[in-house]
Coordinates of C-alpha atoms in Angstrom, one line a residue:
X217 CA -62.2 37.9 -20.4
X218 CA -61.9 34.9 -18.5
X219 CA -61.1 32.5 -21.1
X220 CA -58.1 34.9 -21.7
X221 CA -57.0 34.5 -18.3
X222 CA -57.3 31.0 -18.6
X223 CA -55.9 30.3 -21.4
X224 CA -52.6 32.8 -20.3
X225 CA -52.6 30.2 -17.3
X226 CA -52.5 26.8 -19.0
X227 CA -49.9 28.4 -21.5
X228 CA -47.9 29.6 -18.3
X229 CA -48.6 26.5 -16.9
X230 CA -47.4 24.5 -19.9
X231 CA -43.8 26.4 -19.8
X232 CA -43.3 25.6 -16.6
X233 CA -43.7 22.2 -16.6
X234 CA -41.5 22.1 -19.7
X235 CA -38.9 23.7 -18.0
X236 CA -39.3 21.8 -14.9
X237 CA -38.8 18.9 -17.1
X238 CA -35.7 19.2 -18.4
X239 CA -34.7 23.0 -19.5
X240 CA -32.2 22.8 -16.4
X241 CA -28.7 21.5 -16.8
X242 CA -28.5 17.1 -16.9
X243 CA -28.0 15.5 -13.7
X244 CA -25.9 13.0 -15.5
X245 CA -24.1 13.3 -18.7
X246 CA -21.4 11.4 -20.4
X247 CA -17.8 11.9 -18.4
X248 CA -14.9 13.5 -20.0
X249 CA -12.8 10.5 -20.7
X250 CA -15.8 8.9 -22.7
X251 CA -16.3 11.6 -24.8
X252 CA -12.5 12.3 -25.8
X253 CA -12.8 8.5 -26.5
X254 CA -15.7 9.0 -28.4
X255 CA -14.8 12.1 -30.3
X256 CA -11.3 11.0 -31.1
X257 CA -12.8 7.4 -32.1
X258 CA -14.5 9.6 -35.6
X259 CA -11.3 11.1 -35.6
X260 CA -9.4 7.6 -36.1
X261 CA -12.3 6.6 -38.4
X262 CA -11.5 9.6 -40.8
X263 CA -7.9 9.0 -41.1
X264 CA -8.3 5.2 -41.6
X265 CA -10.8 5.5 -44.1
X266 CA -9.5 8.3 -46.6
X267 CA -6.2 8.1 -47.7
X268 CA -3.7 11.4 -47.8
X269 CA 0.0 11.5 -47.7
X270 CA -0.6 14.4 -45.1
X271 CA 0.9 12.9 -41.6
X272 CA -1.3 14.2 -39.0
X273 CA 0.2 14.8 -35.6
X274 CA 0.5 16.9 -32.9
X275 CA -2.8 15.5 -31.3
X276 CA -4.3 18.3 -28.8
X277 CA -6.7 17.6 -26.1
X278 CA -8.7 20.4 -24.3
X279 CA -10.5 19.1 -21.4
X280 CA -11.5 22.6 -20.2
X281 CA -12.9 24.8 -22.3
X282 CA -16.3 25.7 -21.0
X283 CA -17.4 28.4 -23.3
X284 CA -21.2 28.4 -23.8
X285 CA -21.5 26.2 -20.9
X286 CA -23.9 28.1 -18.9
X287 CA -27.7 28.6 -17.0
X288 CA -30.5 28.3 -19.5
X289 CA -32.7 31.1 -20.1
X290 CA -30.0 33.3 -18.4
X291 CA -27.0 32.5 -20.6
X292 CA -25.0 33.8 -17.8
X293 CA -23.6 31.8 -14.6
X294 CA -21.0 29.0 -15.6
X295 CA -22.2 25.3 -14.5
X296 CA -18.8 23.8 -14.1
X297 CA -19.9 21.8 -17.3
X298 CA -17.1 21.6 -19.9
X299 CA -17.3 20.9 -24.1
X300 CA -14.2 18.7 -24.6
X301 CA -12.1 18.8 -28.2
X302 CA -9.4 16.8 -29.7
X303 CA -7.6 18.4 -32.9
X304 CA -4.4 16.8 -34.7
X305 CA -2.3 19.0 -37.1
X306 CA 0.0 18.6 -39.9
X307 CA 2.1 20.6 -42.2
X308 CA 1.6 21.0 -45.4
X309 CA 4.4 21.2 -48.1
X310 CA 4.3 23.8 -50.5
X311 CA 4.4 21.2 -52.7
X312 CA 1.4 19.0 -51.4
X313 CA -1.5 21.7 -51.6
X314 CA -3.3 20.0 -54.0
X315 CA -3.3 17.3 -51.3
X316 CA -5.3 20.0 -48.9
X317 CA -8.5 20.0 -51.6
X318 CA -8.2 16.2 -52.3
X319 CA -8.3 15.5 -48.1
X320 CA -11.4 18.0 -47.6
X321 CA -13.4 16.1 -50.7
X322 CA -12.4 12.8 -49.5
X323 CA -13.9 13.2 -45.9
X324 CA -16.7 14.9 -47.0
X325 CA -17.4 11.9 -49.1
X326 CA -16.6 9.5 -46.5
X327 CA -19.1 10.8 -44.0
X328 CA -22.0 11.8 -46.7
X329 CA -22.0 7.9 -47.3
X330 CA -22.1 7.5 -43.9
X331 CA -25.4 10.2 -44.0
X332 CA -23.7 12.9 -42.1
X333 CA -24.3 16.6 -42.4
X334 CA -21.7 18.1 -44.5
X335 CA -20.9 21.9 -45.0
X336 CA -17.6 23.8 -46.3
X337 CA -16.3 27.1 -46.6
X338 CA -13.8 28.5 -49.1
X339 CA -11.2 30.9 -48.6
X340 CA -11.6 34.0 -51.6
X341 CA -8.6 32.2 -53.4
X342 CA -11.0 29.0 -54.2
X343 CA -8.6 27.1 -51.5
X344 CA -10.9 24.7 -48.5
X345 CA -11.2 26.6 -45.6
X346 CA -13.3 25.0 -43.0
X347 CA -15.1 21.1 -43.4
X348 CA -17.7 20.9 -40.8
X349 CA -19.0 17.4 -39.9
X350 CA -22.4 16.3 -37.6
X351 CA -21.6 12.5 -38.4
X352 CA -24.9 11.6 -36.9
X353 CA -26.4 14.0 -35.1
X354 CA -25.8 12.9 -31.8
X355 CA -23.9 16.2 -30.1
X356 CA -20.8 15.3 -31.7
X357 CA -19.0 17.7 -35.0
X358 CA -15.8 17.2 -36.4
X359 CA -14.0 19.8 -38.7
X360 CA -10.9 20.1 -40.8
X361 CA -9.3 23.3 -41.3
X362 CA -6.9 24.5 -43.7
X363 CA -4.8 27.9 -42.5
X364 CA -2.3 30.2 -44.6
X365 CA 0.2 28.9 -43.3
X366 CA -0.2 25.6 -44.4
X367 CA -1.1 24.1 -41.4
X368 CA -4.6 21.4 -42.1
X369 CA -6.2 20.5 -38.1
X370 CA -8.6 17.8 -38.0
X371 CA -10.4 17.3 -35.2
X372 CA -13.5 17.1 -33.3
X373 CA -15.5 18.2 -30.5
X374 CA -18.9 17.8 -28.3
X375 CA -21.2 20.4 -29.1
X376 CA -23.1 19.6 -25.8
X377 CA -21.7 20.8 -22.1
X378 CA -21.2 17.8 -19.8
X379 CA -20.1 17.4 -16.5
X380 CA -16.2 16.3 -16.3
X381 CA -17.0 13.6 -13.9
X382 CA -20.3 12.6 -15.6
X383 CA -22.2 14.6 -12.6
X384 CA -22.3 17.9 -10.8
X385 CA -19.0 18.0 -8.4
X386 CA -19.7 20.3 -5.2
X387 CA -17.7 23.1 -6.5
X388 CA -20.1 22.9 -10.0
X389 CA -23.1 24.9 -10.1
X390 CA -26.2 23.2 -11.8

């Protein structure tokens, strides 16, 4: 009986330490304008390195979405932590859909070389849906969506939270 209670301490024990240790939010993380630099930098580096006669523009950049960005272990209470995103758009010509499959393979290729995690959906019709992108597994996705109505985004985003100033504000909540 009292090696159970022991061991139920040291396990206890063990999880609070881990938590202590870094299960809370970061006290510092990357700032905002680094990480739109960052995430639009493997933006750039897509459209430079496959060729398509889509014209991306439109460039979009969210600064304050702060879905998901909560407490751990109560996945309620926002932090004030933010994930930003960056997407660019273009139409695509009736005309140029076979483009749309030629674009998706092409990046998918691009970062495979680059030993990226690659997956894809289709839409029931055969045509791409949605290219996701963890170029190196460093918080970082990028995506390329194709939509009915011929609109193709590409874009990325920071799958972590981070603080907009690279540290808790006063008005944040850690």
């Amino acid at each position: 009986m009292a090696k159970t209670v022991s061991t139920r301490i040291l396990v206890l024990g063990t999880i609070l330490v881990l938590f202590a240790a870094g299960c809370g939010t970061p006290k510092h993380t990357i700032t905002v304008d680094k990480a739109v630099q960052r995430i639009d930098g493997y933006v750039q580096e897509t459209l430079r390195s496959v060729p398509t006669s889509l014209r991306f523009g439109d460039r979009q950049v969210e600064t304050d979405y702060d879905g998901g960005c909560v407490k751990p272990l109560t996945d309620s209470g926002f932090t004030g932590q933010i994930n930003p995103d960056i997407v660019y758009k273009a139409s695509v010509p009736a005309s140029a859909e076979g483009e749309v499959r030629d674009f998706f393979a092409a990046v998918a290729s691009h970062w495979k070389r680059r030993s990226a995690e690659v997956s894809s959906t289709r839409t029931p019709d055969g045509t791409p849906g949605l290219l996701s992108v963890h170029p190196f597994h460093n918080g970082y996705r990028l995506f390329v969506s194709y939509y009915p109505s011929r609109i193709i985004e590409l874009g990325g985003v920071l799958d972590d939270c981070i603080w907009r100033y690279g540290a808790p504000q006063p008005t944040d909540d850690p």
